[in-house]
Short mmCIF file of C-alpha atoms in Angstrom, two decimals:
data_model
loop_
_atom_site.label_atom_id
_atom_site.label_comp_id
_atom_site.label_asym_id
_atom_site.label_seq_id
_atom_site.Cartn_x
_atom_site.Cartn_y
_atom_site.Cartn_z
CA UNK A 30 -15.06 -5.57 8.93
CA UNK A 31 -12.70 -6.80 6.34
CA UNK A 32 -11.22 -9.59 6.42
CA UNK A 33 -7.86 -10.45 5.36
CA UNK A 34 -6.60 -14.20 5.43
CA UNK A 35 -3.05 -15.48 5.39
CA UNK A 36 -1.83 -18.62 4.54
CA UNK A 37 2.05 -20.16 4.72
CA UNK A 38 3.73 -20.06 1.39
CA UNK A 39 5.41 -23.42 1.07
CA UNK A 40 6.39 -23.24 -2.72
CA UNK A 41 5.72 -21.60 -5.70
CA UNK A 42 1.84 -21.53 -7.59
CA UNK A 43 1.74 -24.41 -10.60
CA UNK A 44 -0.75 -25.33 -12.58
CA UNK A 45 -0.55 -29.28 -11.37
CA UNK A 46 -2.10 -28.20 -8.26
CA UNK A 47 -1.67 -25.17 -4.92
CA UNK A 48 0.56 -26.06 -2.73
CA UNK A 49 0.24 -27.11 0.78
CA UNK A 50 -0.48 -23.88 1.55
CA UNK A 51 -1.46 -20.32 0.70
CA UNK A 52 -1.06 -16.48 1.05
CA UNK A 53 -4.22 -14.61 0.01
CA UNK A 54 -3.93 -10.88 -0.27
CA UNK A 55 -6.92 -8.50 -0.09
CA UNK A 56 -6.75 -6.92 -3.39
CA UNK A 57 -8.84 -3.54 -4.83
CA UNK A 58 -10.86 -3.91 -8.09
CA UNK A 59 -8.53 -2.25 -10.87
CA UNK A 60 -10.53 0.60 -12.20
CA UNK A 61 -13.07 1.75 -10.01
CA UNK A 62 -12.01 0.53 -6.65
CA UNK A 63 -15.95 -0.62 -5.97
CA UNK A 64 -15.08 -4.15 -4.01
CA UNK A 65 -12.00 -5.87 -2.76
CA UNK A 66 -11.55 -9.77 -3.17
CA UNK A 67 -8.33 -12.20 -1.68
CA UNK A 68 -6.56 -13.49 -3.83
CA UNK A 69 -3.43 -15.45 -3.99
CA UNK A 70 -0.09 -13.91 -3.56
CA UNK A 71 1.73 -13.76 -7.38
CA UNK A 72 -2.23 -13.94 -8.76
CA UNK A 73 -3.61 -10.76 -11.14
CA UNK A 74 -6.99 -9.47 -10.98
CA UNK A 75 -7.92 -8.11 -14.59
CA UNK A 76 -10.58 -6.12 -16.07
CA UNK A 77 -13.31 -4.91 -13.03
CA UNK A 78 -15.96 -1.91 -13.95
CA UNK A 79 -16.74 -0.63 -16.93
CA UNK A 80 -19.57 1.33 -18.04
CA UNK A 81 -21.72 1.23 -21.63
CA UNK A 82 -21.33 4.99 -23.00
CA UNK A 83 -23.29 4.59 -26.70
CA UNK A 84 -26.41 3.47 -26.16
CA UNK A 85 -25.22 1.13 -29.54
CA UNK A 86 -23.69 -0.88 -27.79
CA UNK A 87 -26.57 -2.78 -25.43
CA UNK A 88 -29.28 0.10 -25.44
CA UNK A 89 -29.23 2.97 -23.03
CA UNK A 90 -31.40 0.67 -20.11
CA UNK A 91 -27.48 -1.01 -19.92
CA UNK A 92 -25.97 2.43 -19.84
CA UNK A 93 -27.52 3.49 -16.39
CA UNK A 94 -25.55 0.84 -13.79
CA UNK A 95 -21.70 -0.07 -14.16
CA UNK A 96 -20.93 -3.35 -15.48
CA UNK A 97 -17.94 -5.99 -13.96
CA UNK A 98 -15.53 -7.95 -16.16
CA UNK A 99 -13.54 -8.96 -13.48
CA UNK A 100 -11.09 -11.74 -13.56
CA UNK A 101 -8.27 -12.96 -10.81
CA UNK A 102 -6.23 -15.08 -12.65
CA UNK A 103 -2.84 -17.34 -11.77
CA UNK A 104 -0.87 -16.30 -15.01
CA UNK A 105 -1.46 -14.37 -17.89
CA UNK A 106 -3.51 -17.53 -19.37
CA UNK A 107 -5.54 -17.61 -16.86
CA UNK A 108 -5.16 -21.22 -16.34
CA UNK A 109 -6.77 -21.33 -12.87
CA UNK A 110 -9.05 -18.89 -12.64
CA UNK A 111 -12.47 -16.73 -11.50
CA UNK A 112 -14.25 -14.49 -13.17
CA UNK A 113 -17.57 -12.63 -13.22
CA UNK A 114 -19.38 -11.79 -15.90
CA UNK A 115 -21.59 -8.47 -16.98
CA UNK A 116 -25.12 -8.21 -16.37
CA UNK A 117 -27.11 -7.55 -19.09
CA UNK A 118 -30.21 -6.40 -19.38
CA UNK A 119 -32.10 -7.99 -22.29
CA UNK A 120 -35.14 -7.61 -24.54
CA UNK A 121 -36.34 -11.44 -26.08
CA UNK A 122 -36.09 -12.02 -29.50
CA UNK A 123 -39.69 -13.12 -29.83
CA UNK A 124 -40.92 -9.09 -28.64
CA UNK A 125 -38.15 -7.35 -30.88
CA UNK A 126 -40.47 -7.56 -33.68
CA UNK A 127 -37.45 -9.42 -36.32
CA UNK A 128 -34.31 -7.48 -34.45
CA UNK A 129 -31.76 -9.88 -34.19
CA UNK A 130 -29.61 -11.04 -31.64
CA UNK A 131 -27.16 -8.50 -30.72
CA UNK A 132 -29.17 -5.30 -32.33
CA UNK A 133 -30.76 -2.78 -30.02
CA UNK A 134 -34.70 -2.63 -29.34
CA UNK A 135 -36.53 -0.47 -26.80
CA UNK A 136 -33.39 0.79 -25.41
CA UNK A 137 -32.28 -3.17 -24.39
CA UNK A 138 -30.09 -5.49 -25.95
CA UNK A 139 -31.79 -8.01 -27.83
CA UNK A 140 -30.98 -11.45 -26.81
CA UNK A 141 -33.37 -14.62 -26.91
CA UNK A 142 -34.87 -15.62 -23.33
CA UNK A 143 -32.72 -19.14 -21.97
CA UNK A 144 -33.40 -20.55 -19.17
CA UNK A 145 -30.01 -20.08 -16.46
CA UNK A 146 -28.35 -23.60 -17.55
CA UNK A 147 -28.86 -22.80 -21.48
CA UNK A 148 -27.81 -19.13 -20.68
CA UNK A 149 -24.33 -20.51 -19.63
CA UNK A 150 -23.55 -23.10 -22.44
CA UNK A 151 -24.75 -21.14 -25.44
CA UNK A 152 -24.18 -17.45 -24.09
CA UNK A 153 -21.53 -16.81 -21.39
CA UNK A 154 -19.01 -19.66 -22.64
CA UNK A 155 -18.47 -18.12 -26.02
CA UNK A 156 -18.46 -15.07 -24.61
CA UNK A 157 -15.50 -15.75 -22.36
CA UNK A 158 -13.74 -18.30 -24.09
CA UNK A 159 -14.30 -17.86 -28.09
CA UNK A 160 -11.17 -20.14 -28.45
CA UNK A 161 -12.64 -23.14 -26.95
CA UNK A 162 -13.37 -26.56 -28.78
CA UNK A 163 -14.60 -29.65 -28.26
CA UNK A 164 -17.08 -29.02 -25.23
CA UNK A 165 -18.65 -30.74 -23.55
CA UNK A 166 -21.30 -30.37 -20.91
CA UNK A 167 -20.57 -32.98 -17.75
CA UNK A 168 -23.09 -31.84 -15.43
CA UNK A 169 -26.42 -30.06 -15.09
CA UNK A 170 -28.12 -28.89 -11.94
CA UNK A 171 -30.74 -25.92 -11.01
CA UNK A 172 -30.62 -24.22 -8.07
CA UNK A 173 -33.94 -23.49 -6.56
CA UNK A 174 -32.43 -22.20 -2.90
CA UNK A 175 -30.48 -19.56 -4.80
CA UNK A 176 -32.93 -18.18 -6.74
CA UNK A 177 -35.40 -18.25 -3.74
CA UNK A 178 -33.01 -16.06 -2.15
CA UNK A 179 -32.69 -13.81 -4.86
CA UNK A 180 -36.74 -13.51 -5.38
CA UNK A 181 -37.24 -12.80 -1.43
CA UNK A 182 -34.38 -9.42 -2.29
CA UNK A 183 -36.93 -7.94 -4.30
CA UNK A 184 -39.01 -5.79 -2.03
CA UNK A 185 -42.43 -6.79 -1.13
CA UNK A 186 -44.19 -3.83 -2.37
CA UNK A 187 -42.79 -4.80 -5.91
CA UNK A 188 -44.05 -8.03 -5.72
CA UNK A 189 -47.58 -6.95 -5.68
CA UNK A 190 -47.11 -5.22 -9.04
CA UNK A 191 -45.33 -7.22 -10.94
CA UNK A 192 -44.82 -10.94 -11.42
CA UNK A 193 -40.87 -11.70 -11.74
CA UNK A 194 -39.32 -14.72 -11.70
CA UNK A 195 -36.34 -16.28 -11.12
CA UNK A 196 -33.97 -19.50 -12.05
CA UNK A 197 -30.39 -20.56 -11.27
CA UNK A 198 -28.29 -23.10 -12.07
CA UNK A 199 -24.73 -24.80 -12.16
CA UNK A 200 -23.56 -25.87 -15.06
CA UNK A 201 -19.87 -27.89 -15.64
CA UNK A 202 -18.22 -28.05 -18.78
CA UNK A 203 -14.84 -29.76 -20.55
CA UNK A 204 -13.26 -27.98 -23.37
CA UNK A 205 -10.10 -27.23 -25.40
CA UNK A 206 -8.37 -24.17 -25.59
CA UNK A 207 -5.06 -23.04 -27.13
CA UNK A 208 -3.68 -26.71 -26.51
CA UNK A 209 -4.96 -27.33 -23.07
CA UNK A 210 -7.88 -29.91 -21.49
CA UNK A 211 -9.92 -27.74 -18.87
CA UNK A 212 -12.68 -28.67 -16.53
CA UNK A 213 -14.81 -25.24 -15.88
CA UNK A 214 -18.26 -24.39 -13.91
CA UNK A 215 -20.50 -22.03 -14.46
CA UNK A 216 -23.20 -20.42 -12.93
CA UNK A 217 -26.16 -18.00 -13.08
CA UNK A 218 -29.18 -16.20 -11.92
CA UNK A 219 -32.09 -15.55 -14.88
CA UNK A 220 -34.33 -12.59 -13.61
CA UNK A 221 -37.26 -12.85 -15.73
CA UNK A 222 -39.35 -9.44 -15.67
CA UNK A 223 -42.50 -11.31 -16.55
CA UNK A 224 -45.92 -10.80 -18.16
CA UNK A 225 -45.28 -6.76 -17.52
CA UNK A 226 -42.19 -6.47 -18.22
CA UNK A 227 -42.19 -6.43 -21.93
CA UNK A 228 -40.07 -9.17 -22.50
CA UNK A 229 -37.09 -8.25 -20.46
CA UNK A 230 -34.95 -10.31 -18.70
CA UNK A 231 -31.03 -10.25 -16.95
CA UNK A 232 -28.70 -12.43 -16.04
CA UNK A 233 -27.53 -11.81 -12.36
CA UNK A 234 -24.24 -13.15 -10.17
CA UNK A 235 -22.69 -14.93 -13.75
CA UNK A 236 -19.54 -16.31 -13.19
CA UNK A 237 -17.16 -19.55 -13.33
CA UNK A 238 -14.20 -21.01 -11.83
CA UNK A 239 -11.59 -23.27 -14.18
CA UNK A 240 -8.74 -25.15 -13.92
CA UNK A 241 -6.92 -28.11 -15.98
CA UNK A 242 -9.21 -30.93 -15.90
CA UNK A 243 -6.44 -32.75 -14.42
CA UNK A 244 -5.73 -30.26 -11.63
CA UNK A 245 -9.70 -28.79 -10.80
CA UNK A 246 -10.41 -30.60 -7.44
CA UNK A 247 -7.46 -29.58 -5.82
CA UNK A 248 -7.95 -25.85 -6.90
CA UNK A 249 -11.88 -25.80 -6.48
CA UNK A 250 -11.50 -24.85 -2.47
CA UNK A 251 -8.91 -22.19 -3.40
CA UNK A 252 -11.27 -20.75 -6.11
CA UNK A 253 -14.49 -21.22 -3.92
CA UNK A 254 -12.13 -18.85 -1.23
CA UNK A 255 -11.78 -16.25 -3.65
CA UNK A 256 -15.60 -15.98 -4.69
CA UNK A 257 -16.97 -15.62 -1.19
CA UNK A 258 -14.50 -13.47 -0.20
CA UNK A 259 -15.61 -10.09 -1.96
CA UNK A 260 -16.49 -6.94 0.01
CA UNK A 261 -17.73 -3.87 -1.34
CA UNK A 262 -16.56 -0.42 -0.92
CA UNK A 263 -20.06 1.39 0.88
CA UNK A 264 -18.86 4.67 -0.44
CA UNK A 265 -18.85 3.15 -3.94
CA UNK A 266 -21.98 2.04 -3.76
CA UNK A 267 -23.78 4.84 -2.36
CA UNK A 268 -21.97 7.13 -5.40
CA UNK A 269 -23.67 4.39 -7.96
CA UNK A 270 -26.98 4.46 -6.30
CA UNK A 271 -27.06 8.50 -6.59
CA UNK A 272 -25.52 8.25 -10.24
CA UNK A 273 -28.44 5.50 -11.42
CA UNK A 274 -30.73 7.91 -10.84
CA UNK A 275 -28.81 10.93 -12.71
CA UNK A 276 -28.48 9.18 -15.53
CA UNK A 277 -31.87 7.88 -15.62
CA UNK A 278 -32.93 10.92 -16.10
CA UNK A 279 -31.53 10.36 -19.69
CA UNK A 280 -34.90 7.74 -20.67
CA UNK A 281 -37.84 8.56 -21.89
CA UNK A 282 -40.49 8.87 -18.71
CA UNK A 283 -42.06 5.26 -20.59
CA UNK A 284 -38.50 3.88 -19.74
CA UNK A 285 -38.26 5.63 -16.26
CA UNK A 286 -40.52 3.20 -14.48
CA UNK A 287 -38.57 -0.01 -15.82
CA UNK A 288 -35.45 1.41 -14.72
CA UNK A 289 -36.42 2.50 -11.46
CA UNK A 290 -38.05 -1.26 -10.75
CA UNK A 291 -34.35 -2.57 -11.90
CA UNK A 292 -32.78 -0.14 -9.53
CA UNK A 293 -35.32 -0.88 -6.58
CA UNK A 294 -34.80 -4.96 -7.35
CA UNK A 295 -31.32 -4.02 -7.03
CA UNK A 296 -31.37 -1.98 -3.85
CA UNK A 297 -33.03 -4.55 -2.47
CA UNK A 298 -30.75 -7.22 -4.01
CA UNK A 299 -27.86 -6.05 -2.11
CA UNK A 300 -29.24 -6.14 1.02
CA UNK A 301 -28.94 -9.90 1.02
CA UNK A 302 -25.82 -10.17 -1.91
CA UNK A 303 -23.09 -10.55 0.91
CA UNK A 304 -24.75 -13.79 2.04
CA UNK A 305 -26.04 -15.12 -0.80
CA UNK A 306 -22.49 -14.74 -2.14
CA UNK A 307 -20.33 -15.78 1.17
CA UNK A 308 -22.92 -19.13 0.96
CA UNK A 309 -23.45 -19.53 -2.41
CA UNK A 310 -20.46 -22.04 -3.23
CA UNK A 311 -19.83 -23.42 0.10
CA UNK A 312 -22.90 -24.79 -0.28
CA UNK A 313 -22.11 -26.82 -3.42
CA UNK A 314 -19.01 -28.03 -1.99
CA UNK A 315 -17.30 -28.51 1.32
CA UNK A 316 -18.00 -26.22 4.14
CA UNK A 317 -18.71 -26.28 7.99
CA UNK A 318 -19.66 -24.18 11.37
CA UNK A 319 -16.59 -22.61 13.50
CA UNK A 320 -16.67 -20.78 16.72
CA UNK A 321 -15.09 -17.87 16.37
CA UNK A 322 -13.57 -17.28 20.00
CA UNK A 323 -13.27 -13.45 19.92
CA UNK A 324 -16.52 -12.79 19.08
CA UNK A 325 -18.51 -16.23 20.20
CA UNK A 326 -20.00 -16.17 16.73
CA UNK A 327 -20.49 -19.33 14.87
CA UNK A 328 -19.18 -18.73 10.79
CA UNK A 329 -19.83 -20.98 7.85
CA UNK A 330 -16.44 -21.38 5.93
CA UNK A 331 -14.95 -23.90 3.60
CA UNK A 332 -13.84 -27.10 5.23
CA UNK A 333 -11.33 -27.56 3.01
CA UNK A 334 -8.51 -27.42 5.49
CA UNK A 335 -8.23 -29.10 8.74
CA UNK A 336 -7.52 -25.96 10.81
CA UNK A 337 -8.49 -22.79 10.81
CA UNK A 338 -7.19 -19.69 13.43
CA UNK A 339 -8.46 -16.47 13.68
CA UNK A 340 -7.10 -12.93 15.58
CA UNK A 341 -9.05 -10.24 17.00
CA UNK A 342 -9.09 -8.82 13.62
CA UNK A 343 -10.33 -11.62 11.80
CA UNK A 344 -7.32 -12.33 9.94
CA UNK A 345 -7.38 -16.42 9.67
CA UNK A 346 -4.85 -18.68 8.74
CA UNK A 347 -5.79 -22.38 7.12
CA UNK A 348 -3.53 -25.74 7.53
CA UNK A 349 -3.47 -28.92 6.95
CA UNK A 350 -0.56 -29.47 9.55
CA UNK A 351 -2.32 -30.09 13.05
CA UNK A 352 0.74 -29.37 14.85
CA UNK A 353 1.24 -26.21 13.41
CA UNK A 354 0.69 -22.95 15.33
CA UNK A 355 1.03 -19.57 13.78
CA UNK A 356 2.10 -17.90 17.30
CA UNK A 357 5.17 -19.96 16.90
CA UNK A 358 6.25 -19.89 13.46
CA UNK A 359 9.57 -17.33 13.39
CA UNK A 360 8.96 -16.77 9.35
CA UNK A 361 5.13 -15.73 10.04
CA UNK A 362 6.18 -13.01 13.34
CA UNK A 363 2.58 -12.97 14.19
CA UNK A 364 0.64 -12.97 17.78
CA UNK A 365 -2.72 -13.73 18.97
CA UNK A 366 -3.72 -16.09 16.69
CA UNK A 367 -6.35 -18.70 18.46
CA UNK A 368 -7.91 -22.24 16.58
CA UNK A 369 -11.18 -21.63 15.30
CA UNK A 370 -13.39 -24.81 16.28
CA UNK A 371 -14.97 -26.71 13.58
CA UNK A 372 -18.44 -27.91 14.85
#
């Protein structure tokens, strides 16, 4: 089921801060329609899925899945803002026998092996933000729990032939750009083919949330709504799936049975990507256990507001205002809207 939530606009998005409270609209990925994420009413999303068509540009292992460069963004800036990040899949420096960063080798794109929190600072930041000075790095952390959950994805038959790893962490950061002070955090999954894997590696789930430095803790909940809020389109995915393996057929047969452990790691990935996503952030900031009383269901979901109602569709509606009810608001026109319990 998707799930839409709606918010009371009190006054207009700024930069110092959301307002008291917020409409989020379920909005399509631009190009390729593959997921839908809320977002705030007046917010873009930019960019989405993209695919590498020269096998120049990243090797032809990065030409067989789509790629996301997807951003939702307050204003054209982007001055509060989410965004993911492409996965790439990677050959290390030190097995792409003097190939340089950025050059192709063994169908992969070359790029030196980091560990997740290195990965962020030295990779992903320029990448997204080559305007930025002056950074610095405020905080530090690995995530063990997330990349547990992404090792147990990979299917167990895999994991008797091969030995991958994996590492995560969160990363926050304070830098400059074109005149402003942000406050931005980062974070990553490192999937580390191993011993048998000839040196490749990938960076999985990259992505950070930013505001003003000033202005970040009041937007962090908003932001954390947006990231755990993405559903994707089944018929999408099962078109993907079918076109991976067409356009595998493009590799040399040596290739073939990298690829198809990529695609199987990813199969099996997604199986568990709608939790590991819906948790992910909540767990690094505020969140709590409500009884949904359609359904009887308990659902993690941000505690960042002090009430929460639900319909029978799963529409919800967040406030701070305790005497507020939805049912009775003649601007909202809505019905059958019942408080959500926080336990």
């Amino acid at each position: 089921m998707i799930r839409a939530f709606v918010l009371l606009a009190a006054c207009l998005l700024s930069a110092q801060g959301p307002p008291r409270a917020l409409v989020f609209e379920r909005r399509a990925e631009p190009r390729e329609k593959a997921l839908t994420l809320l977002v705030p009413r007046g917010w873009s999303l930019e960019g989405g899925a993209f695919r590498i068509l020269d096998e120049r540009h990243g090797g032809a292992l990065n030409m067989t899945e789509c790629k996301f460069d997807l951003a939702a963004k307050s204003d054209p800036a982007g001055t509060v803002m989410i965004r993911w990040l492409p996965e790439m899949l990677c050959v290390d420096g030190s097995r792409a026998f003097g190939n340089r960063e950025g050059a192709v080798f063994n169908n992969a794109l070359v790029r030196n092996k980091r560990d997740a929190g290195r990965f962020l600072v030295e990779v992903a930041v320029p990448y997204a933000h080559p305007r930025a000075r002056n950074l610095v790095v405020r905080d530090r952390r690995n995530l063990p729990a997330l990349a547990a959950a992404y090792r147990q994805a990979v299917p167990r038959e895999l994991m008797t032939v091969t030995d991958m790893g994996y590492q995560a962490a969160l990363v926050t950061v304070a830098y400059e750009e074109d005149g402003r002070r942000y406050l931005e955090r980062l974070l990553t999954v490192i999937e580390d083919y191993g011993r048998a894997g000839g040196g490749l590696w990938k960076n999985r789930m990259t992505l950070f949330i930013r505001a003003p430095e000033e202005a970040f803790a009041a937007w962090e909940p908003v932001l954390a709504v947006i990231q755990g809020s993405g559903d994707w389109n089944p018929r999408w995915i099962e078109g993907e799936l079918r076109g991976q393996g067409q356009r595998q057929r493009i590799l040399d047969r040596t290739q073939q049975d990298l690829q198809r452990l990529d695609r199987e790691i990813a199969e099996g990935r997604r199986r568990t990507q709608e939790s590991i996503q819906r948790d992910m952030y909540l767990t690094l900031t505020t969140q709590n256990d409500y009884r949904n009383p359609f359904t009887g269901r308990i659902e993690r979901d941000t505690a960042a507001w002090k009430r929460r109602w639900v319909n029978a569709s799963g529409n919800l509606i967040y406030t701070d205002d305790t005497s507020y009810d939805p049912n009775r608001d003649p601007a909202l026109k809505v019905q059958g809207y019942q408080l959500s319990q926080g336990r």
